[in-house]
Amino acid sequence: MKPVHGAAMRHNRKTMSDPLHAVSERFALAFATVAGRFADPIVRPSDHADAQINGALGVAKELGTNPRQVAEQVLEAAGDVSDICSSLEIAGPGFINVTLSNQFLSTQLKSVMSDQRLGVRVAPTRIMAAVDYSAPNVAKEMHVGHLRSTVIGDSIVRLLEFVGHTVIRENHIGDWGTPFGMLIEHLIDMGQDTAAQELGVGDLDNFYREARNKFDVDDAFKERARARVVLLQGGDTETLSLWRTLVSESTHYFNRVYQLLDVLLTDADIKGESSYNSLLGPVVERLRLAKLLETSDGADVVFPAGFNNRDGDPLPLIIRKGDGGYNYATSDLACVIDRTERLGASLLIYVVGAPQAQHLKMVEAVATQAGWLTPPAQMMHVAFGNVLGSDGKMLKSRVGDTVKLAALLEEAVERATVAIAQKNPEMAVDERSQVAHMIGIGAVKYSDLSTDRVKDYVFDWERMLSFDGNTAPYLQYAHARMCSIFRRAGVERISVRSVGPIIFDGREHTLAIRILQFDSAVWDALDKYSPHRLCTYLFELATDFTAFYEHCPVLKADTDEQRMSRLYLCDAAARVLECGLNLLGIRAPEQM
RNA sequence: GCUCACGUAGCUCAGCGGAUAGAGCACUUCCCUCCGGAGGAAGGGGUCGCAGGUUCAAUUCCUGCCGUGGGCACCA
């Protein structure tokens, strides 16, 4: 799967609010003049200034001259840039250190913050994207693997929608296949009502384990289960009714978890494997007509180029098994057809664990060969790693079982409740429970989102619920403080928005630049489907705010003008922080 | 065996071809009756897995090796 190219996802950089881009634009012509061709000024954040321009070094090499000399020529060619830069210095081997003009930042802030979108650009070409995420299995407990898919997928959905794309959420639940024979027979043994009860309260693992156990030790049961699969696939009315009981009880349970987790998924987003049944036959037929289908060891397969098995022989994607049954490759291909041809989606995102990489590549290869996936339509595997315990191994409960997602989320809320009761005992009990939910769930989601998704991450209650460091509670706390100032001041937040900020202090300056970089941060996260990049930005924003708050008195400012200006910065920072957290699927309480 | 990821401070993690590689926690020293102390300042701590290569410049790109984990024909 190739990275996203083309106009659909890129944006016209001319409207970027990031001040570094203004610098880049302003110096582009000067670099072209000096270099005699287009040359990227290469503007980057810097430890030594607001930004550094690195382009002179490369140009000097090309011209065979001294980089510092090139830098001087560039400065000369750029002419008067005092409207955006208050200082320009050549440093080191030929860097140009840039300090942005306070006046410029002030003007930019006022313009950007008057926008409901806080400067975040809309995609120039709006596309339709199908995001495949969460995907729990019917009659099976949700675990931390589903947590990652659900949380990351949900954030990507929010990001895509925020920039104007149309998103179809696809919850590809596992509601079909051979295990349903044993599950239905177990349901019959238990009695529908009892079984519904057990599934309804979320004891899915127990139900599944019992069914599995009987299947393994009881030959008669095994035989019934096999016969039941045939009935199910044959569309037997009574069997389908029993099957529907399993599905609906499970989905009720999933919905409870989704509600607790505060994600966008609803019943309307469920697109179970069973819903593709009628499309599986046509997949085979179309592959046959396209002359891609071959028979190998009794199975109908396609051999996409470039895939080998452990013996070095071509590796097939099995479309139809030797016993005539279909498997998940068939179903995934049916999904591609459905999403591209029926829904008209041009971006197919799969928020699925990293181990599925090869399978998805093979599906993509076959779908492309068959002509079901033609550019600019593309598949994108948003892969993620495992959740580990503090021992560095896959997260397990004390007993060694997989951790139930529902139990984990409840524990998060409980822990947050304790923390808030300790730190803010005055808060009313009902408000406390609401806030505890936002903090606890936010902490879990943020700990999942804030590191590079492709890596494994270590699950650690204490760290994720800490109010220090790169955590959700720290960001939420920063937001609550921003809001708190307005209550203290007795000023409506909206009322400060008509004034313009006056940037003077260094901390105000730094904070203003950070706020203006929200657009860059959102697009950066979206370009790489990496919410953690947005997390890093929000953490820096909160850090910059804290420094500002510490050193720049707001309510006790020297003048009314300065007080209003600083309130303006508080409001702007709060708006960006709340919006950013929202794009991660995390709530930002006004008090905590 | 082939293949795909990952390897950065004691721990957990950022890091966009650019200057002296950052953050939080932990540790050491110090400060402050301050708009929410759920503070602030300073400090110690690194052969960026190893070795080559490309480049004016490599933690970043390329190749090889080492280590860890995953995948490699009818489970999904």
PDB file of N, CA and C in Angstrom, chain A residues 88-128:
ATOM      1  N   LEU A  88      16.673  38.788  11.895  1.00  0.00           N
ATOM      2  CA  LEU A  88      17.244  37.744  11.043  1.00  0.00           C
ATOM      3  C   LEU A  88      18.741  37.745  11.280  1.00  0.00           C
ATOM      4  N   GLU A  89      19.278  36.589  11.640  1.00  0.00           N
ATOM      5  CA  GLU A  89      20.716  36.532  11.895  1.00  0.00           C
ATOM      6  C   GLU A  89      21.328  35.318  11.228  1.00  0.00           C
ATOM      7  N   ILE A  90      22.466  35.559  10.622  1.00  0.00           N
ATOM      8  CA  ILE A  90      23.203  34.432  10.054  1.00  0.00           C
ATOM      9  C   ILE A  90      24.032  33.825  11.180  1.00  0.00           C
ATOM     10  N   ALA A  91      23.929  32.517  11.309  1.00  0.00           N
ATOM     11  CA  ALA A  91      24.607  31.860  12.437  1.00  0.00           C
ATOM     12  C   ALA A  91      25.253  30.565  11.989  1.00  0.00           C
ATOM     13  N   GLY A  92      26.252  30.145  12.740  1.00  0.00           N
ATOM     14  CA  GLY A  92      26.919  28.880  12.464  1.00  0.00           C
ATOM     15  C   GLY A  92      27.434  28.834  11.039  1.00  0.00           C
ATOM     16  N   PRO A  93      27.349  27.686  10.395  1.00  0.00           N
ATOM     17  CA  PRO A  93      27.908  27.538   9.055  1.00  0.00           C
ATOM     18  C   PRO A  93      27.121  28.271   7.963  1.00  0.00           C
ATOM     19  N   GLY A  94      25.920  28.754   8.281  1.00  0.00           N
ATOM     20  CA  GLY A  94      25.137  29.443   7.265  1.00  0.00           C
ATOM     21  C   GLY A  94      23.641  29.350   7.467  1.00  0.00           C
ATOM     22  N   PHE A  95      23.250  29.076   8.693  1.00  0.00           N
ATOM     23  CA  PHE A  95      21.830  29.090   9.028  1.00  0.00           C
ATOM     24  C   PHE A  95      21.368  30.528   9.135  1.00  0.00           C
ATOM     25  N   ILE A  96      20.100  30.759   8.860  1.00  0.00           N
ATOM     26  CA  ILE A  96      19.529  32.079   9.120  1.00  0.00           C
ATOM     27  C   ILE A  96      18.509  31.908  10.248  1.00  0.00           C
ATOM     28  N   ASN A  97      18.813  32.485  11.378  1.00  0.00           N
ATOM     29  CA  ASN A  97      17.896  32.396  12.509  1.00  0.00           C
ATOM     30  C   ASN A  97      16.833  33.475  12.418  1.00  0.00           C
ATOM     31  N   VAL A  98      15.603  33.048  12.571  1.00  0.00           N
ATOM     32  CA  VAL A  98      14.464  33.942  12.372  1.00  0.00           C
ATOM     33  C   VAL A  98      13.726  34.166  13.683  1.00  0.00           C
ATOM     34  N   THR A  99      13.494  35.418  13.997  1.00  0.00           N
ATOM     35  CA  THR A  99      12.579  35.737  15.082  1.00  0.00           C
ATOM     36  C   THR A  99      11.365  36.404  14.458  1.00  0.00           C
ATOM     37  N   LEU A 100      10.212  35.880  14.806  1.00  0.00           N
ATOM     38  CA  LEU A 100       8.980  36.393  14.197  1.00  0.00           C
ATOM     39  C   LEU A 100       8.543  37.684  14.881  1.00  0.00           C
ATOM     40  N   SER A 101       7.928  38.527  14.106  1.00  0.00           N
ATOM     41  CA  SER A 101       7.458  39.822  14.623  1.00  0.00           C
ATOM     42  C   SER A 101       6.226  39.636  15.505  1.00  0.00           C
ATOM     43  N   ASN A 102       6.245  40.255  16.663  1.00  0.00           N
ATOM     44  CA  ASN A 102       5.096  40.183  17.569  1.00  0.00           C
ATOM     45  C   ASN A 102       3.842  40.747  16.918  1.00  0.00           C
ATOM     46  N   GLN A 103       4.025  41.803  16.161  1.00  0.00           N
ATOM     47  CA  GLN A 103       2.892  42.421  15.466  1.00  0.00           C
ATOM     48  C   GLN A 103       2.271  41.432  14.485  1.00  0.00           C
ATOM     49  N   PHE A 104       3.143  40.747  13.775  1.00  0.00           N
ATOM     50  CA  PHE A 104       2.690  39.747  12.802  1.00  0.00           C
ATOM     51  C   PHE A 104       1.910  38.629  13.496  1.00  0.00           C
ATOM     52  N   LEU A 105       2.466  38.127  14.591  1.00  0.00           N
ATOM     53  CA  LEU A 105       1.795  37.042  15.321  1.00  0.00           C
ATOM     54  C   LEU A 105       0.432  37.494  15.808  1.00  0.00           C
ATOM     55  N   SER A 106       0.381  38.700  16.280  1.00  0.00           N
ATOM     56  CA  SER A 106      -0.871  39.252  16.774  1.00  0.00           C
ATOM     57  C   SER A 106      -1.929  39.312  15.684  1.00  0.00           C
ATOM     58  N   THR A 107      -1.533  39.809  14.529  1.00  0.00           N
ATOM     59  CA  THR A 107      -2.460  39.914  13.397  1.00  0.00           C
ATOM     60  C   THR A 107      -2.929  38.534  12.947  1.00  0.00           C
ATOM     61  N   GLN A 108      -1.972  37.630  12.849  1.00  0.00           N
ATOM     62  CA  GLN A 108      -2.300  36.266  12.422  1.00  0.00           C
ATOM     63  C   GLN A 108      -3.261  35.587  13.393  1.00  0.00           C
ATOM     64  N   LEU A 109      -2.972  35.755  14.680  1.00  0.00           N
ATOM     65  CA  LEU A 109      -3.822  35.142  15.691  1.00  0.00           C
ATOM     66  C   LEU A 109      -5.249  35.632  15.556  1.00  0.00           C
ATOM     67  N   LYS A 110      -5.368  36.925  15.408  1.00  0.00           N
ATOM     68  CA  LYS A 110      -6.712  37.495  15.331  1.00  0.00           C
ATOM     69  C   LYS A 110      -7.453  36.939  14.128  1.00  0.00           C
ATOM     70  N   SER A 111      -6.747  36.808  13.027  1.00  0.00           N
ATOM     71  CA  SER A 111      -7.380  36.302  11.825  1.00  0.00           C
ATOM     72  C   SER A 111      -7.730  34.809  11.967  1.00  0.00           C
ATOM     73  N   VAL A 112      -6.803  34.041  12.493  1.00  0.00           N
ATOM     74  CA  VAL A 112      -7.024  32.595  12.607  1.00  0.00           C
ATOM     75  C   VAL A 112      -8.111  32.264  13.624  1.00  0.00           C
ATOM     76  N   MET A 113      -8.103  32.991  14.729  1.00  0.00           N
ATOM     77  CA  MET A 113      -9.057  32.654  15.776  1.00  0.00           C
ATOM     78  C   MET A 113     -10.471  33.159  15.482  1.00  0.00           C
ATOM     79  N   SER A 114     -10.604  33.977  14.468  1.00  0.00           N
ATOM     80  CA  SER A 114     -11.954  34.409  14.093  1.00  0.00           C
ATOM     81  C   SER A 114     -12.641  33.309  13.287  1.00  0.00           C
ATOM     82  N   ASP A 115     -11.865  32.298  12.949  1.00  0.00           N
ATOM     83  CA  ASP A 115     -12.354  31.172  12.162  1.00  0.00           C
ATOM     84  C   ASP A 115     -12.817  30.058  13.096  1.00  0.00           C
ATOM     85  N   GLN A 116     -14.002  29.525  12.827  1.00  0.00           N
ATOM     86  CA  GLN A 116     -14.533  28.424  13.635  1.00  0.00           C
ATOM     87  C   GLN A 116     -13.599  27.213  13.619  1.00  0.00           C
ATOM     88  N   ARG A 117     -12.857  27.073  12.539  1.00  0.00           N
ATOM     89  CA  ARG A 117     -12.002  25.898  12.373  1.00  0.00           C
ATOM     90  C   ARG A 117     -10.617  26.105  12.974  1.00  0.00           C
ATOM     91  N   LEU A 118     -10.424  27.260  13.598  1.00  0.00           N
ATOM     92  CA  LEU A 118      -9.162  27.565  14.268  1.00  0.00           C
ATOM     93  C   LEU A 118      -7.963  27.445  13.317  1.00  0.00           C
ATOM     94  N   GLY A 119      -8.217  27.780  12.056  1.00  0.00           N
ATOM     95  CA  GLY A 119      -7.133  27.814  11.083  1.00  0.00           C
ATOM     96  C   GLY A 119      -6.877  26.501  10.372  1.00  0.00           C
ATOM     97  N   VAL A 120      -7.583  25.463  10.753  1.00  0.00           N
ATOM     98  CA  VAL A 120      -7.339  24.170  10.104  1.00  0.00           C
ATOM     99  C   VAL A 120      -7.978  24.179   8.722  1.00  0.00           C
ATOM    100  N   ARG A 121      -7.164  23.935   7.723  1.00  0.00           N
ATOM    101  CA  ARG A 121      -7.647  23.985   6.349  1.00  0.00           C
ATOM    102  C   ARG A 121      -8.561  22.811   6.018  1.00  0.00           C
ATOM    103  N   VAL A 122      -9.531  23.094   5.169  1.00  0.00           N
ATOM    104  CA  VAL A 122     -10.393  22.041   4.635  1.00  0.00           C
ATOM    105  C   VAL A 122      -9.625  21.386   3.487  1.00  0.00           C
ATOM    106  N   ALA A 123      -9.831  20.080   3.297  1.00  0.00           N
ATOM    107  CA  ALA A 123      -9.179  19.387   2.178  1.00  0.00           C
ATOM    108  C   ALA A 123      -9.637  20.016   0.867  1.00  0.00           C
ATOM    109  N   PRO A 124      -8.726  20.250  -0.055  1.00  0.00           N
ATOM    110  CA  PRO A 124      -9.080  20.906  -1.315  1.00  0.00           C
ATOM    111  C   PRO A 124      -9.998  20.033  -2.160  1.00  0.00           C
ATOM    112  N   THR A 125      -9.795  18.725  -2.092  1.00  0.00           N
ATOM    113  CA  THR A 125     -10.676  17.803  -2.784  1.00  0.00           C
ATOM    114  C   THR A 125     -11.273  16.891  -1.736  1.00  0.00           C
ATOM    115  N   ARG A 126     -12.569  16.929  -1.645  1.00  0.00           N
ATOM    116  CA  ARG A 126     -13.197  16.091  -0.629  1.00  0.00           C
ATOM    117  C   ARG A 126     -13.425  14.707  -1.211  1.00  0.00           C
ATOM    118  N   ILE A 127     -13.083  13.723  -0.444  1.00  0.00           N
ATOM    119  CA  ILE A 127     -13.225  12.358  -0.938  1.00  0.00           C
ATOM    120  C   ILE A 127     -14.136  11.566  -0.001  1.00  0.00           C
ATOM    121  N   MET A 128     -14.483  10.370  -0.451  1.00  0.00           N
ATOM    122  CA  MET A 128     -15.239   9.492   0.416  1.00  0.00           C
ATOM    123  C   MET A 128     -14.310   8.394   0.920  1.00  0.00           C
TER     124      MET A 128
END
